Structures are given as structure tokens and as C-alpha cells.
Amino acid sequence: MIPVRTLFLAASAALLAFAPAQAAQPLPVVASFTILADMASQIGGDKIAVATLVGPDGDAHVYQPTPSDAKTLARSRLVLVNGLGMEGWLDRLVAASATKAPVIVVSQGVAPLTMEDEDEDHADHDHEKGHNHAKAHDGDDHGHHHDHDGLDPHAWQNLANGKIYAANIGAALAKADPANAAYYQQRTQDYIARLDALDSWVKAEIARVPEAKRKIVTSHDAFGYFANAYGVAFLAPVGISTEAEPSAAGMGRLIEQIKKEGVKTVFVESMSSPKLAEVLAKDAGAAVGAAIYSDSLSPKNGPAPSYEAMFRHNVPLFVDAMNRE
């Protein structure tokens, strides 16, 4: 018969062995949309559990939070958001959830572009090279300028900014979970190194296109940071928010410009309705290209399930279309 003392000691050892496993539950993190969720997952690994509010192929510009989103936030230990006016619905959701989790704006430290900056920058190109970063929505501008305070929120489209996002996310994870700070720091460094290499690849791919041909038409104006970083002019019928509606006059001007500049492909973003692009392409004598990813990633089994894969998917499509023009 086993002595009671031996059984007690064995049970105590088992409980002690079990306690760390209980304590080592993954840190619950909420990300506002898929690109931020992927970045957090790349850095947090198996030490975190990420919930995403706006899922794959979703549109964070027009998202309507649900009661379950408030519950998700209430359970979280960290909330990651883009800022720059991207998530206009977020403050109401945070208030409704009564979450105690810190809300981290991961774009902190990015030099934000305004619509005026982009217009002026590309206006210079208009005169010299026939490029235009284009607004084709006349008086419709005012609505989305107000929503975003004139800022372009799509800063992640420049991989140099993506590295800033990654550093902010890594620091936030380390602060929320100091026991694993070294783990997050190492994974942040590794991830930033990968983004550095990806940035070099994007620049090399764009360099294969003659400068005069570097023009792309997309369904909404999500690529201002990409344009500035990589020297490609983007034209779009809709502004930085997908809530904006293009005017008939603006559409007409864009169609004429597409014809004049010989653009042969109109790209539709995965989270946008293709109808506008189809009309634009038909009237301009262009084709509708494959779906591209700007504000949202694809599902795991799609062509752009990660931030890195988004660039690997989009850039070859852009380069091929520009070189065919």
C-alpha cells in the first residue's frame, strides 16, 4: 500500500506541473482587420491568440460592429488598430465593450500622407510624364476627406511603414506579456528582416517597367503610399474610403484619361464590388484584371493570406499589366 504522504507529494507535484500550463494561456489579442492580425501572428507566434474584427475580404471602411465584437474586446488583453481614420467605428465599439485592454495605434510613427499631398505630388507627374494619381469624384471628395480628416490611412502599402507597424506591435506584445518579451523581440527582428528583403524585391520588380508605363487603375484609392514609395501612378474612380461615390463627370474624365494614356487593365480590390470597375473598363476599352488585395487579406486558402503574400500577389500582376500597355 502506497503511504498517504507519498500520494500527497505526488499529487502536489502533478498540480505544480499543471499550474504553469494553466498560466501559459496565449495572450488574447484583437486586431481591427486582417493585415494587422497577420502581422501580430507573425510576431506573436503561439504565445498569442488573435481575433480579427473585419475578416478576410472584408471592408474596414464601412464595417458595422456586432454585439459579439464587443464581447471579444471585453475579453482581450490588447487591441491593435491602424488609426489614421481607418476605423471610424472603433471608438463606439471600445466604449460599448468597456474593455480594459490598451488600444494600440500601430501606425504611430508613420509620416501620414494627406489627399492634398498625394494630389500635389502626382500633379507634378501629370505635367512631366503624363501620370495622375487621380480623383474622379468632383464634389464627392468632401465626405471621405471629413471621415479621415484628410489623411490616407493605407500606410501599410509602403513596406517601410510596415516595418514601423511591426516594431509597434512587437513592443505592445512585450509590454502586455513581459514574460515572453525576448521571444517577441526576436520574432519582430526576424519579421522586419523579411519585410526589408520584400521591399527590395518590390523595387526590383517595378524597375522592370519603363517609367512612362508605370500607371495602374484600381477600384478605390488605396495605393497612395505604394505610389510614393515605388514610383507608380495610380488612378481610381473612388477616393480613400469605399463609402465615396464617383460623380458622372469624374468618371468621364477618368475614362478619357485611361484612353489617352493607353491603360489596358482595371484592377478590382478583393473587398470592392466589381461593378464600377467593369463599367469603367468597358467604356475605356480596357480589361478587368485579376483581384488584388489592398485593405484586406484573402482567406487562408486564397492567394494573399498574409501581408507578405499580398505584395507577392499584387506586384507581379501590376508589372505584367504595365508592361503590356
PDB file of C-alpha atoms in Angstrom:
ATOM      1  CA  MET A   1       0.000   0.000   0.000  1.00  0.00           C
ATOM      2  CA  ILE A   2       1.361   3.421  -1.001  1.00  0.00           C
ATOM      3  CA  PRO A   3       1.771   5.736   2.022  1.00  0.00           C
ATOM      4  CA  VAL A   4      -0.582   8.723   2.176  1.00  0.00           C
ATOM      5  CA  ARG A   5       2.408  11.085   2.365  1.00  0.00           C
ATOM      6  CA  THR A   6       3.772   9.689  -0.931  1.00  0.00           C
ATOM      7  CA  LEU A   7       0.381  10.105  -2.632  1.00  0.00           C
ATOM      8  CA  PHE A   8       0.140  13.672  -1.332  1.00  0.00           C
ATOM      9  CA  LEU A   9       3.607  14.557  -2.612  1.00  0.00           C
ATOM     10  CA  ALA A  10       2.859  13.002  -5.998  1.00  0.00           C
ATOM     11  CA  ALA A  11      -0.418  14.905  -6.257  1.00  0.00           C
ATOM     12  CA  SER A  12       1.306  18.137  -5.250  1.00  0.00           C
ATOM     13  CA  ALA A  13       3.983  17.626  -7.910  1.00  0.00           C
ATOM     14  CA  ALA A  14       1.309  16.997 -10.515  1.00  0.00           C
ATOM     15  CA  LEU A  15      -0.522  20.181  -9.545  1.00  0.00           C
ATOM     16  CA  LEU A  16       2.701  22.190  -9.672  1.00  0.00           C
ATOM     17  CA  ALA A  17       3.454  20.778 -13.113  1.00  0.00           C
ATOM     18  CA  PHE A  18      -0.054  21.671 -14.233  1.00  0.00           C
ATOM     19  CA  ALA A  19      -0.012  25.238 -12.879  1.00  0.00           C
ATOM     20  CA  PRO A  20       2.484  26.691 -15.385  1.00  0.00           C
ATOM     21  CA  ALA A  21       0.498  25.178 -18.246  1.00  0.00           C
ATOM     22  CA  GLN A  22      -2.588  26.923 -16.936  1.00  0.00           C
ATOM     23  CA  ALA A  23      -0.681  30.208 -16.566  1.00  0.00           C
ATOM     24  CA  ALA A  24       0.759  29.958 -20.064  1.00  0.00           C
ATOM     25  CA  GLN A  25      -2.509  30.519 -21.889  1.00  0.00           C
ATOM     26  CA  PRO A  26      -1.980  32.505 -25.129  1.00  0.00           C
ATOM     27  CA  LEU A  27      -2.380  36.265 -24.763  1.00  0.00           C
ATOM     28  CA  PRO A  28      -5.808  37.261 -26.180  1.00  0.00           C
ATOM     29  CA  VAL A  29      -5.257  39.959 -28.818  1.00  0.00           C
ATOM     30  CA  VAL A  30      -7.820  41.710 -31.020  1.00  0.00           C
ATOM     31  CA  ALA A  31      -6.876  43.227 -34.388  1.00  0.00           C
ATOM     32  CA  SER A  32      -9.243  45.501 -36.270  1.00  0.00           C
ATOM     33  CA  PHE A  33      -8.636  43.864 -39.667  1.00  0.00           C
ATOM     34  CA  THR A  34      -6.724  41.032 -41.304  1.00  0.00           C
ATOM     35  CA  ILE A  35      -3.469  42.784 -42.208  1.00  0.00           C
ATOM     36  CA  LEU A  36      -2.866  43.766 -38.583  1.00  0.00           C
ATOM     37  CA  ALA A  37      -3.961  40.320 -37.398  1.00  0.00           C
ATOM     38  CA  ASP A  38      -1.401  38.664 -39.659  1.00  0.00           C
ATOM     39  CA  MET A  39       1.392  40.970 -38.505  1.00  0.00           C
ATOM     40  CA  ALA A  40       0.530  40.187 -34.886  1.00  0.00           C
ATOM     41  CA  SER A  41       0.501  36.450 -35.623  1.00  0.00           C
ATOM     42  CA  GLN A  42       3.890  36.605 -37.347  1.00  0.00           C
ATOM     43  CA  ILE A  43       5.396  38.282 -34.290  1.00  0.00           C
ATOM     44  CA  GLY A  44       3.347  36.669 -31.512  1.00  0.00           C
ATOM     45  CA  GLY A  45       3.508  33.099 -32.768  1.00  0.00           C
ATOM     46  CA  ASP A  46       1.998  30.546 -30.405  1.00  0.00           C
ATOM     47  CA  LYS A  47       2.209  32.931 -27.452  1.00  0.00           C
ATOM     48  CA  ILE A  48      -0.881  34.854 -28.595  1.00  0.00           C
ATOM     49  CA  ALA A  49      -4.416  34.131 -29.813  1.00  0.00           C
ATOM     50  CA  VAL A  50      -5.597  36.738 -32.341  1.00  0.00           C
ATOM     51  CA  ALA A  51      -9.238  37.585 -33.005  1.00  0.00           C
ATOM     52  CA  THR A  52      -9.972  39.692 -36.098  1.00  0.00           C
ATOM     53  CA  LEU A  53     -12.955  42.043 -36.219  1.00  0.00           C
ATOM     54  CA  VAL A  54     -13.082  42.599 -40.010  1.00  0.00           C
ATOM     55  CA  GLY A  55     -12.330  39.246 -41.593  1.00  0.00           C
ATOM     56  CA  PRO A  56     -10.842  38.161 -44.935  1.00  0.00           C
ATOM     57  CA  ASP A  57     -12.151  40.120 -47.956  1.00  0.00           C
ATOM     58  CA  GLY A  58     -13.920  42.473 -45.512  1.00  0.00           C
ATOM     59  CA  ASP A  59     -14.051  46.258 -45.797  1.00  0.00           C
ATOM     60  CA  ALA A  60     -12.919  48.079 -42.642  1.00  0.00           C
ATOM     61  CA  HIS A  61     -14.054  51.430 -44.075  1.00  0.00           C
ATOM     62  CA  VAL A  62     -17.741  50.517 -43.840  1.00  0.00           C
ATOM     63  CA  TYR A  63     -17.745  47.804 -41.162  1.00  0.00           C
ATOM     64  CA  GLN A  64     -20.636  47.676 -38.691  1.00  0.00           C
ATOM     65  CA  PRO A  65     -19.568  46.142 -35.349  1.00  0.00           C
ATOM     66  CA  THR A  66     -21.709  43.440 -33.753  1.00  0.00           C
ATOM     67  CA  PRO A  67     -22.517  42.664 -30.086  1.00  0.00           C
ATOM     68  CA  SER A  68     -20.134  39.705 -30.300  1.00  0.00           C
ATOM     69  CA  ASP A  69     -17.340  42.107 -31.268  1.00  0.00           C
ATOM     70  CA  ALA A  70     -17.924  43.987 -28.008  1.00  0.00           C
ATOM     71  CA  LYS A  71     -17.643  40.708 -26.072  1.00  0.00           C
ATOM     72  CA  THR A  72     -14.425  39.853 -27.931  1.00  0.00           C
ATOM     73  CA  LEU A  73     -12.922  43.212 -26.986  1.00  0.00           C
ATOM     74  CA  ALA A  74     -14.015  42.814 -23.367  1.00  0.00           C
ATOM     75  CA  ARG A  75     -12.044  39.538 -23.134  1.00  0.00           C
ATOM     76  CA  SER A  76      -8.927  40.898 -24.836  1.00  0.00           C
ATOM     77  CA  ARG A  77      -5.661  41.972 -23.233  1.00  0.00           C
ATOM     78  CA  LEU A  78      -4.506  44.052 -26.217  1.00  0.00           C
ATOM     79  CA  VAL A  79      -6.311  45.780 -29.112  1.00  0.00           C
ATOM     80  CA  LEU A  80      -4.422  46.650 -32.305  1.00  0.00           C
ATOM     81  CA  VAL A  81      -5.822  49.272 -34.671  1.00  0.00           C
ATOM     82  CA  ASN A  82      -4.492  51.099 -37.717  1.00  0.00           C
ATOM     83  CA  GLY A  83      -5.610  54.622 -36.854  1.00  0.00           C
ATOM     84  CA  LEU A  84      -5.322  57.471 -39.401  1.00  0.00           C
ATOM     85  CA  GLY A  85      -9.113  57.458 -39.615  1.00  0.00           C
ATOM     86  CA  MET A  86      -9.353  53.883 -40.918  1.00  0.00           C
ATOM     87  CA  GLU A  87     -11.684  52.536 -38.232  1.00  0.00           C
ATOM     88  CA  GLY A  88     -14.294  55.272 -37.772  1.00  0.00           C
ATOM     89  CA  TRP A  89     -16.491  52.842 -35.836  1.00  0.00           C
ATOM     90  CA  LEU A  90     -13.859  51.843 -33.295  1.00  0.00           C
ATOM     91  CA  ASP A  91     -14.391  54.390 -30.504  1.00  0.00           C
ATOM     92  CA  ARG A  92     -18.057  53.415 -30.194  1.00  0.00           C
ATOM     93  CA  LEU A  93     -17.129  49.738 -30.046  1.00  0.00           C
ATOM     94  CA  VAL A  94     -14.454  50.276 -27.375  1.00  0.00           C
ATOM     95  CA  ALA A  95     -16.933  52.254 -25.263  1.00  0.00           C
ATOM     96  CA  ALA A  96     -19.631  49.592 -25.671  1.00  0.00           C
ATOM     97  CA  SER A  97     -17.238  46.797 -24.702  1.00  0.00           C
ATOM     98  CA  ALA A  98     -15.902  48.546 -21.575  1.00  0.00           C
ATOM     99  CA  THR A  99     -12.602  46.786 -22.311  1.00  0.00           C
ATOM    100  CA  LYS A 100      -9.669  47.492 -20.036  1.00  0.00           C
ATOM    101  CA  ALA A 101      -7.193  46.429 -22.728  1.00  0.00           C
ATOM    102  CA  PRO A 102      -4.831  49.079 -24.107  1.00  0.00           C
ATOM    103  CA  VAL A 103      -5.729  50.188 -27.642  1.00  0.00           C
ATOM    104  CA  ILE A 104      -2.519  50.465 -29.667  1.00  0.00           C
ATOM    105  CA  VAL A 105      -2.417  52.567 -32.841  1.00  0.00           C
ATOM    106  CA  VAL A 106       0.139  50.616 -34.855  1.00  0.00           C
ATOM    107  CA  SER A 107       0.679  53.388 -37.414  1.00  0.00           C
ATOM    108  CA  GLN A 108       2.236  55.581 -34.695  1.00  0.00           C
ATOM    109  CA  GLY A 109       5.475  57.000 -36.103  1.00  0.00           C
ATOM    110  CA  VAL A 110       4.429  56.792 -39.757  1.00  0.00           C
ATOM    111  CA  ALA A 111       4.621  60.038 -41.753  1.00  0.00           C
ATOM    112  CA  PRO A 112       0.984  60.185 -42.929  1.00  0.00           C
ATOM    113  CA  LEU A 113       0.066  61.276 -46.411  1.00  0.00           C
ATOM    114  CA  THR A 114      -2.867  63.588 -46.960  1.00  0.00           C
ATOM    115  CA  MET A 115      -5.000  63.576 -50.067  1.00  0.00           C
ATOM    116  CA  GLU A 116      -3.649  67.057 -50.796  1.00  0.00           C
ATOM    117  CA  ASP A 117      -0.050  65.793 -50.554  1.00  0.00           C
ATOM    118  CA  GLU A 118      -0.800  62.989 -52.979  1.00  0.00           C
ATOM    119  CA  ASP A 119      -2.649  65.232 -55.398  1.00  0.00           C
ATOM    120  CA  GLU A 120       0.197  67.760 -55.430  1.00  0.00           C
ATOM    121  CA  ASP A 121       2.870  65.098 -55.770  1.00  0.00           C
ATOM    122  CA  HIS A 122       1.178  63.464 -58.690  1.00  0.00           C
ATOM    123  CA  ALA A 123       0.145  66.759 -60.234  1.00  0.00           C
ATOM    124  CA  ASP A 124       3.867  67.309 -60.807  1.00  0.00           C
ATOM    125  CA  HIS A 125       3.984  63.987 -62.632  1.00  0.00           C
ATOM    126  CA  ASP A 126       0.989  64.999 -64.741  1.00  0.00           C
ATOM    127  CA  HIS A 127       2.878  67.805 -66.395  1.00  0.00           C
ATOM    128  CA  GLU A 128       6.167  65.992 -66.780  1.00  0.00           C
ATOM    129  CA  LYS A 129       5.235  62.391 -67.514  1.00  0.00           C
ATOM    130  CA  GLY A 130       1.506  62.200 -68.051  1.00  0.00           C
ATOM    131  CA  HIS A 131       0.933  60.491 -64.692  1.00  0.00           C
ATOM    132  CA  ASN A 132      -2.022  61.189 -62.462  1.00  0.00           C
ATOM    133  CA  HIS A 133      -2.912  59.942 -59.023  1.00  0.00           C
ATOM    134  CA  ALA A 134      -6.362  60.920 -59.797  1.00  0.00           C
ATOM    135  CA  LYS A 135      -9.522  61.908 -58.147  1.00  0.00           C
ATOM    136  CA  ALA A 136     -12.529  61.437 -60.342  1.00  0.00           C
ATOM    137  CA  HIS A 137     -15.244  62.328 -57.885  1.00  0.00           C
ATOM    138  CA  ASP A 138     -15.689  66.121 -58.018  1.00  0.00           C
ATOM    139  CA  GLY A 139     -17.666  67.325 -55.006  1.00  0.00           C
ATOM    140  CA  ASP A 140     -17.796  63.823 -53.561  1.00  0.00           C
ATOM    141  CA  ASP A 141     -14.321  64.389 -52.113  1.00  0.00           C
ATOM    142  CA  HIS A 142     -15.600  66.239 -49.096  1.00  0.00           C
ATOM    143  CA  GLY A 143     -17.329  63.263 -47.477  1.00  0.00           C
ATOM    144  CA  HIS A 144     -14.337  60.976 -47.340  1.00  0.00           C
ATOM    145  CA  HIS A 145     -11.917  63.792 -46.548  1.00  0.00           C
ATOM    146  CA  HIS A 146     -14.004  64.545 -43.485  1.00  0.00           C
ATOM    147  CA  ASP A 147     -14.190  60.901 -42.451  1.00  0.00           C
ATOM    148  CA  HIS A 148     -10.404  60.534 -42.480  1.00  0.00           C
ATOM    149  CA  ASP A 149      -9.502  64.142 -41.562  1.00  0.00           C
ATOM    150  CA  GLY A 150      -7.873  64.326 -44.990  1.00  0.00           C
ATOM    151  CA  LEU A 151      -5.418  61.526 -44.118  1.00  0.00           C
ATOM    152  CA  ASP A 152      -4.761  58.475 -46.251  1.00  0.00           C
ATOM    153  CA  PRO A 153      -4.965  55.533 -43.813  1.00  0.00           C
ATOM    154  CA  HIS A 154      -3.430  52.884 -46.127  1.00  0.00           C
ATOM    155  CA  ALA A 155       0.119  53.365 -44.806  1.00  0.00           C
ATOM    156  CA  TRP A 156       0.920  49.626 -44.813  1.00  0.00           C
ATOM    157  CA  GLN A 157       1.130  49.740 -48.628  1.00  0.00           C
ATOM    158  CA  ASN A 158       4.692  51.047 -48.189  1.00  0.00           C
ATOM    159  CA  LEU A 159       6.783  48.251 -46.675  1.00  0.00           C
ATOM    160  CA  ALA A 160       8.957  50.807 -44.872  1.00  0.00           C
ATOM    161  CA  ASN A 161       5.813  51.699 -42.940  1.00  0.00           C
ATOM    162  CA  GLY A 162       5.055  48.004 -42.498  1.00  0.00           C
ATOM    163  CA  LYS A 163       8.302  47.761 -40.543  1.00  0.00           C
ATOM    164  CA  ILE A 164       7.119  50.582 -38.268  1.00  0.00           C
ATOM    165  CA  TYR A 165       3.842  48.718 -37.722  1.00  0.00           C
ATOM    166  CA  ALA A 166       5.801  45.560 -36.855  1.00  0.00           C
ATOM    167  CA  ALA A 167       8.016  47.357 -34.336  1.00  0.00           C
ATOM    168  CA  ASN A 168       4.960  48.894 -32.649  1.00  0.00           C
ATOM    169  CA  ILE A 169       3.179  45.551 -32.482  1.00  0.00           C
ATOM    170  CA  GLY A 170       6.252  43.787 -31.072  1.00  0.00           C
ATOM    171  CA  ALA A 171       6.692  46.455 -28.389  1.00  0.00           C
ATOM    172  CA  ALA A 172       2.993  46.278 -27.464  1.00  0.00           C
ATOM    173  CA  LEU A 173       3.099  42.488 -27.127  1.00  0.00           C
ATOM    174  CA  ALA A 174       6.228  42.658 -24.970  1.00  0.00           C
ATOM    175  CA  LYS A 175       4.605  45.213 -22.662  1.00  0.00           C
ATOM    176  CA  ALA A 176       1.360  43.227 -22.376  1.00  0.00           C
ATOM    177  CA  ASP A 177       3.211  39.938 -21.813  1.00  0.00           C
ATOM    178  CA  PRO A 178       6.644  40.739 -20.320  1.00  0.00           C
ATOM    179  CA  ALA A 179       7.380  37.095 -19.527  1.00  0.00           C
ATOM    180  CA  ASN A 180       7.732  36.487 -23.263  1.00  0.00           C
ATOM    181  CA  ALA A 181       9.335  39.824 -24.178  1.00  0.00           C
ATOM    182  CA  ALA A 182      12.550  38.262 -25.525  1.00  0.00           C
ATOM    183  CA  TYR A 183      10.511  35.909 -27.732  1.00  0.00           C
ATOM    184  CA  TYR A 184       8.556  38.817 -29.227  1.00  0.00           C
ATOM    185  CA  GLN A 185      11.698  40.887 -29.721  1.00  0.00           C
ATOM    186  CA  GLN A 186      13.449  38.134 -31.662  1.00  0.00           C
ATOM    187  CA  ARG A 187      10.427  37.425 -33.849  1.00  0.00           C
ATOM    188  CA  THR A 188       9.980  41.164 -34.505  1.00  0.00           C
ATOM    189  CA  GLN A 189      13.595  41.408 -35.695  1.00  0.00           C
ATOM    190  CA  ASP A 190      13.178  38.350 -37.932  1.00  0.00           C
ATOM    191  CA  TYR A 191       9.935  39.688 -39.394  1.00  0.00           C
ATOM    192  CA  ILE A 192      11.368  43.140 -40.100  1.00  0.00           C
ATOM    193  CA  ALA A 193      14.308  41.478 -41.894  1.00  0.00           C
ATOM    194  CA  ARG A 194      11.828  39.627 -44.124  1.00  0.00           C
ATOM    195  CA  LEU A 195       9.962  42.875 -44.864  1.00  0.00           C
ATOM    196  CA  ASP A 196      13.286  44.525 -45.754  1.00  0.00           C
ATOM    197  CA  ALA A 197      14.004  41.786 -48.282  1.00  0.00           C
ATOM    198  CA  LEU A 198      10.463  42.032 -49.658  1.00  0.00           C
ATOM    199  CA  ASP A 199      10.831  45.800 -50.070  1.00  0.00           C
ATOM    200  CA  SER A 200      13.982  45.281 -52.140  1.00  0.00           C
ATOM    201  CA  TRP A 201      12.173  42.722 -54.283  1.00  0.00           C
ATOM    202  CA  VAL A 202       9.242  45.094 -54.943  1.00  0.00           C
ATOM    203  CA  LYS A 203      11.628  47.856 -56.030  1.00  0.00           C
ATOM    204  CA  ALA A 204      13.472  45.474 -58.358  1.00  0.00           C
ATOM    205  CA  GLU A 205      10.198  44.264 -59.905  1.00  0.00           C
ATOM    206  CA  ILE A 206       8.882  47.792 -60.513  1.00  0.00           C
ATOM    207  CA  ALA A 207      12.253  48.736 -62.049  1.00  0.00           C
ATOM    208  CA  ARG A 208      11.478  46.242 -64.835  1.00  0.00           C
ATOM    209  CA  VAL A 209       8.733  48.594 -66.064  1.00  0.00           C
ATOM    210  CA  PRO A 210       9.717  51.660 -68.150  1.00  0.00           C
ATOM    211  CA  GLU A 211       8.905  54.784 -66.162  1.00  0.00           C
ATOM    212  CA  ALA A 212       6.449  56.110 -68.735  1.00  0.00           C
ATOM    213  CA  LYS A 213       4.377  52.921 -68.394  1.00  0.00           C
ATOM    214  CA  ARG A 214       4.045  52.954 -64.617  1.00  0.00           C
ATOM    215  CA  LYS A 215       0.299  53.612 -64.439  1.00  0.00           C
ATOM    216  CA  ILE A 216      -2.326  51.466 -62.711  1.00  0.00           C
ATOM    217  CA  VAL A 217      -6.115  51.841 -62.426  1.00  0.00           C
ATOM    218  CA  THR A 218      -7.770  50.406 -59.292  1.00  0.00           C
ATOM    219  CA  SER A 219     -11.328  50.437 -57.976  1.00  0.00           C
ATOM    220  CA  HIS A 220     -10.562  52.680 -54.967  1.00  0.00           C
ATOM    221  CA  ASP A 221      -7.688  54.914 -53.988  1.00  0.00           C
ATOM    222  CA  ALA A 222      -5.787  52.631 -51.623  1.00  0.00           C
ATOM    223  CA  PHE A 223      -2.283  52.771 -53.095  1.00  0.00           C
ATOM    224  CA  GLY A 224      -1.040  56.304 -52.405  1.00  0.00           C
ATOM    225  CA  TYR A 225       1.769  55.072 -50.151  1.00  0.00           C
ATOM    226  CA  PHE A 226       2.722  52.390 -52.677  1.00  0.00           C
ATOM    227  CA  ALA A 227       2.770  55.086 -55.390  1.00  0.00           C
ATOM    228  CA  ASN A 228       5.088  57.329 -53.388  1.00  0.00           C
ATOM    229  CA  ALA A 229       7.413  54.521 -52.308  1.00  0.00           C
ATOM    230  CA  TYR A 230       7.726  52.643 -55.586  1.00  0.00           C
ATOM    231  CA  GLY A 231       7.162  55.247 -58.301  1.00  0.00           C
ATOM    232  CA  VAL A 232       3.862  54.040 -59.778  1.00  0.00           C
ATOM    233  CA  ALA A 233       0.955  56.379 -60.597  1.00  0.00           C
ATOM    234  CA  PHE A 234      -2.472  55.100 -59.518  1.00  0.00           C
ATOM    235  CA  LEU A 235      -5.802  56.287 -60.865  1.00  0.00           C
ATOM    236  CA  ALA A 236      -9.089  55.442 -59.147  1.00  0.00           C
ATOM    237  CA  PRO A 237     -12.750  56.446 -59.554  1.00  0.00           C
ATOM    238  CA  VAL A 238     -13.351  56.311 -55.778  1.00  0.00           C
ATOM    239  CA  GLY A 239     -11.329  58.022 -53.038  1.00  0.00           C
ATOM    240  CA  ILE A 240      -9.586  56.671 -49.969  1.00  0.00           C
ATOM    241  CA  SER A 241     -12.864  55.492 -48.432  1.00  0.00           C
ATOM    242  CA  THR A 242     -15.018  52.963 -50.243  1.00  0.00           C
ATOM    243  CA  GLU A 243     -18.039  54.892 -48.930  1.00  0.00           C
ATOM    244  CA  ALA A 244     -17.364  57.613 -51.524  1.00  0.00           C
ATOM    245  CA  GLU A 245     -19.305  57.594 -54.782  1.00  0.00           C
ATOM    246  CA  PRO A 246     -17.758  58.817 -58.045  1.00  0.00           C
ATOM    247  CA  SER A 247     -19.530  61.565 -59.976  1.00  0.00           C
ATOM    248  CA  ALA A 248     -20.562  61.061 -63.603  1.00  0.00           C
ATOM    249  CA  ALA A 249     -18.282  63.918 -64.673  1.00  0.00           C
ATOM    250  CA  GLY A 250     -15.360  62.472 -62.745  1.00  0.00           C
ATOM    251  CA  MET A 251     -15.912  59.034 -64.264  1.00  0.00           C
ATOM    252  CA  GLY A 252     -15.978  60.617 -67.695  1.00  0.00           C
ATOM    253  CA  ARG A 253     -12.660  62.351 -67.111  1.00  0.00           C
ATOM    254  CA  LEU A 254     -11.065  59.153 -65.830  1.00  0.00           C
ATOM    255  CA  ILE A 255     -12.301  57.192 -68.853  1.00  0.00           C
ATOM    256  CA  GLU A 256     -10.788  59.785 -71.184  1.00  0.00           C
ATOM    257  CA  GLN A 257      -7.525  59.673 -69.266  1.00  0.00           C
ATOM    258  CA  ILE A 258      -7.372  55.875 -69.406  1.00  0.00           C
ATOM    259  CA  LYS A 259      -7.847  56.026 -73.172  1.00  0.00           C
ATOM    260  CA  LYS A 260      -5.282  58.808 -73.586  1.00  0.00           C
ATOM    261  CA  GLU A 261      -2.622  57.068 -71.521  1.00  0.00           C
ATOM    262  CA  GLY A 262      -3.214  53.645 -73.032  1.00  0.00           C
ATOM    263  CA  VAL A 263      -4.018  51.846 -69.772  1.00  0.00           C
ATOM    264  CA  LYS A 264      -5.346  48.402 -70.690  1.00  0.00           C
ATOM    265  CA  THR A 265      -6.225  46.890 -67.292  1.00  0.00           C
ATOM    266  CA  VAL A 266      -8.532  47.983 -64.483  1.00  0.00           C
ATOM    267  CA  PHE A 267      -7.915  46.172 -61.191  1.00  0.00           C
ATOM    268  CA  VAL A 268     -10.639  45.459 -58.627  1.00  0.00           C
ATOM    269  CA  GLU A 269      -9.759  45.083 -54.971  1.00  0.00           C
ATOM    270  CA  SER A 270     -10.950  41.931 -53.261  1.00  0.00           C
ATOM    271  CA  MET A 271     -13.256  43.821 -50.860  1.00  0.00           C
ATOM    272  CA  SER A 272     -14.826  46.047 -53.556  1.00  0.00           C
ATOM    273  CA  SER A 273     -17.785  45.456 -55.836  1.00  0.00           C
ATOM    274  CA  PRO A 274     -16.516  44.795 -59.378  1.00  0.00           C
ATOM    275  CA  LYS A 275     -19.446  46.638 -60.992  1.00  0.00           C
ATOM    276  CA  LEU A 276     -17.826  50.077 -61.087  1.00  0.00           C
ATOM    277  CA  ALA A 277     -14.565  48.713 -62.496  1.00  0.00           C
ATOM    278  CA  GLU A 278     -16.469  46.697 -65.108  1.00  0.00           C
ATOM    279  CA  VAL A 279     -18.291  49.807 -66.316  1.00  0.00           C
ATOM    280  CA  LEU A 280     -15.055  51.798 -66.309  1.00  0.00           C
ATOM    281  CA  ALA A 281     -13.163  49.108 -68.230  1.00  0.00           C
ATOM    282  CA  LYS A 282     -15.911  48.659 -70.796  1.00  0.00           C
ATOM    283  CA  ASP A 283     -16.262  52.380 -71.518  1.00  0.00           C
ATOM    284  CA  ALA A 284     -12.480  52.892 -71.651  1.00  0.00           C
ATOM    285  CA  GLY A 285     -11.785  49.866 -73.840  1.00  0.00           C
ATOM    286  CA  ALA A 286      -9.788  48.111 -71.107  1.00  0.00           C
ATOM    287  CA  ALA A 287      -9.991  44.694 -69.454  1.00  0.00           C
ATOM    288  CA  VAL A 288     -10.772  43.902 -65.804  1.00  0.00           C
ATOM    289  CA  GLY A 289      -7.704  42.352 -64.195  1.00  0.00           C
ATOM    290  CA  ALA A 290      -7.391  39.697 -61.515  1.00  0.00           C
ATOM    291  CA  ALA A 291      -8.474  40.614 -57.986  1.00  0.00           C
ATOM    292  CA  ILE A 292      -5.848  42.471 -55.997  1.00  0.00           C
ATOM    293  CA  TYR A 293      -5.579  42.964 -52.243  1.00  0.00           C
ATOM    294  CA  SER A 294      -5.304  46.349 -50.573  1.00  0.00           C
ATOM    295  CA  ASP A 295      -7.282  46.701 -47.330  1.00  0.00           C
ATOM    296  CA  SER A 296      -7.884  43.036 -46.603  1.00  0.00           C
ATOM    297  CA  LEU A 297      -6.171  39.684 -46.972  1.00  0.00           C
ATOM    298  CA  SER A 298      -7.658  36.600 -48.569  1.00  0.00           C
ATOM    299  CA  PRO A 299      -8.806  33.521 -46.640  1.00  0.00           C
ATOM    300  CA  LYS A 300      -6.012  31.096 -45.743  1.00  0.00           C
ATOM    301  CA  ASN A 301      -6.544  29.087 -48.931  1.00  0.00           C
ATOM    302  CA  GLY A 302      -6.538  32.209 -51.137  1.00  0.00           C
ATOM    303  CA  PRO A 303      -3.708  33.969 -52.996  1.00  0.00           C
ATOM    304  CA  ALA A 304      -2.936  36.568 -50.312  1.00  0.00           C
ATOM    305  CA  PRO A 305      -3.357  35.032 -46.848  1.00  0.00           C
ATOM    306  CA  SER A 306      -0.574  37.161 -45.306  1.00  0.00           C
ATOM    307  CA  TYR A 307       0.796  40.705 -45.526  1.00  0.00           C
ATOM    308  CA  GLU A 308       3.889  39.406 -47.321  1.00  0.00           C
ATOM    309  CA  ALA A 309       1.823  37.266 -49.695  1.00  0.00           C
ATOM    310  CA  MET A 310      -0.299  40.329 -50.562  1.00  0.00           C
ATOM    311  CA  PHE A 311       2.749  42.018 -52.113  1.00  0.00           C
ATOM    312  CA  ARG A 312       3.886  38.777 -53.761  1.00  0.00           C
ATOM    313  CA  HIS A 313       0.433  38.528 -55.350  1.00  0.00           C
ATOM    314  CA  ASN A 314      -0.185  42.153 -56.339  1.00  0.00           C
ATOM    315  CA  VAL A 315       3.198  43.226 -57.674  1.00  0.00           C
ATOM    316  CA  PRO A 316       3.568  40.633 -60.483  1.00  0.00           C
ATOM    317  CA  LEU A 317       0.023  41.463 -61.640  1.00  0.00           C
ATOM    318  CA  PHE A 318       0.881  45.176 -61.701  1.00  0.00           C
ATOM    319  CA  VAL A 319       4.180  44.622 -63.520  1.00  0.00           C
ATOM    320  CA  ASP A 320       2.638  42.337 -66.134  1.00  0.00           C
ATOM    321  CA  ALA A 321      -0.241  44.761 -66.807  1.00  0.00           C
ATOM    322  CA  MET A 322       2.034  47.817 -67.060  1.00  0.00           C
ATOM    323  CA  ASN A 323       4.470  46.081 -69.385  1.00  0.00           C
ATOM    324  CA  ARG A 324       1.604  45.063 -71.725  1.00  0.00           C
ATOM    325  CA  GLU A 325       0.405  48.657 -72.107  1.00  0.00           C
TER     326      GLU A 325
END
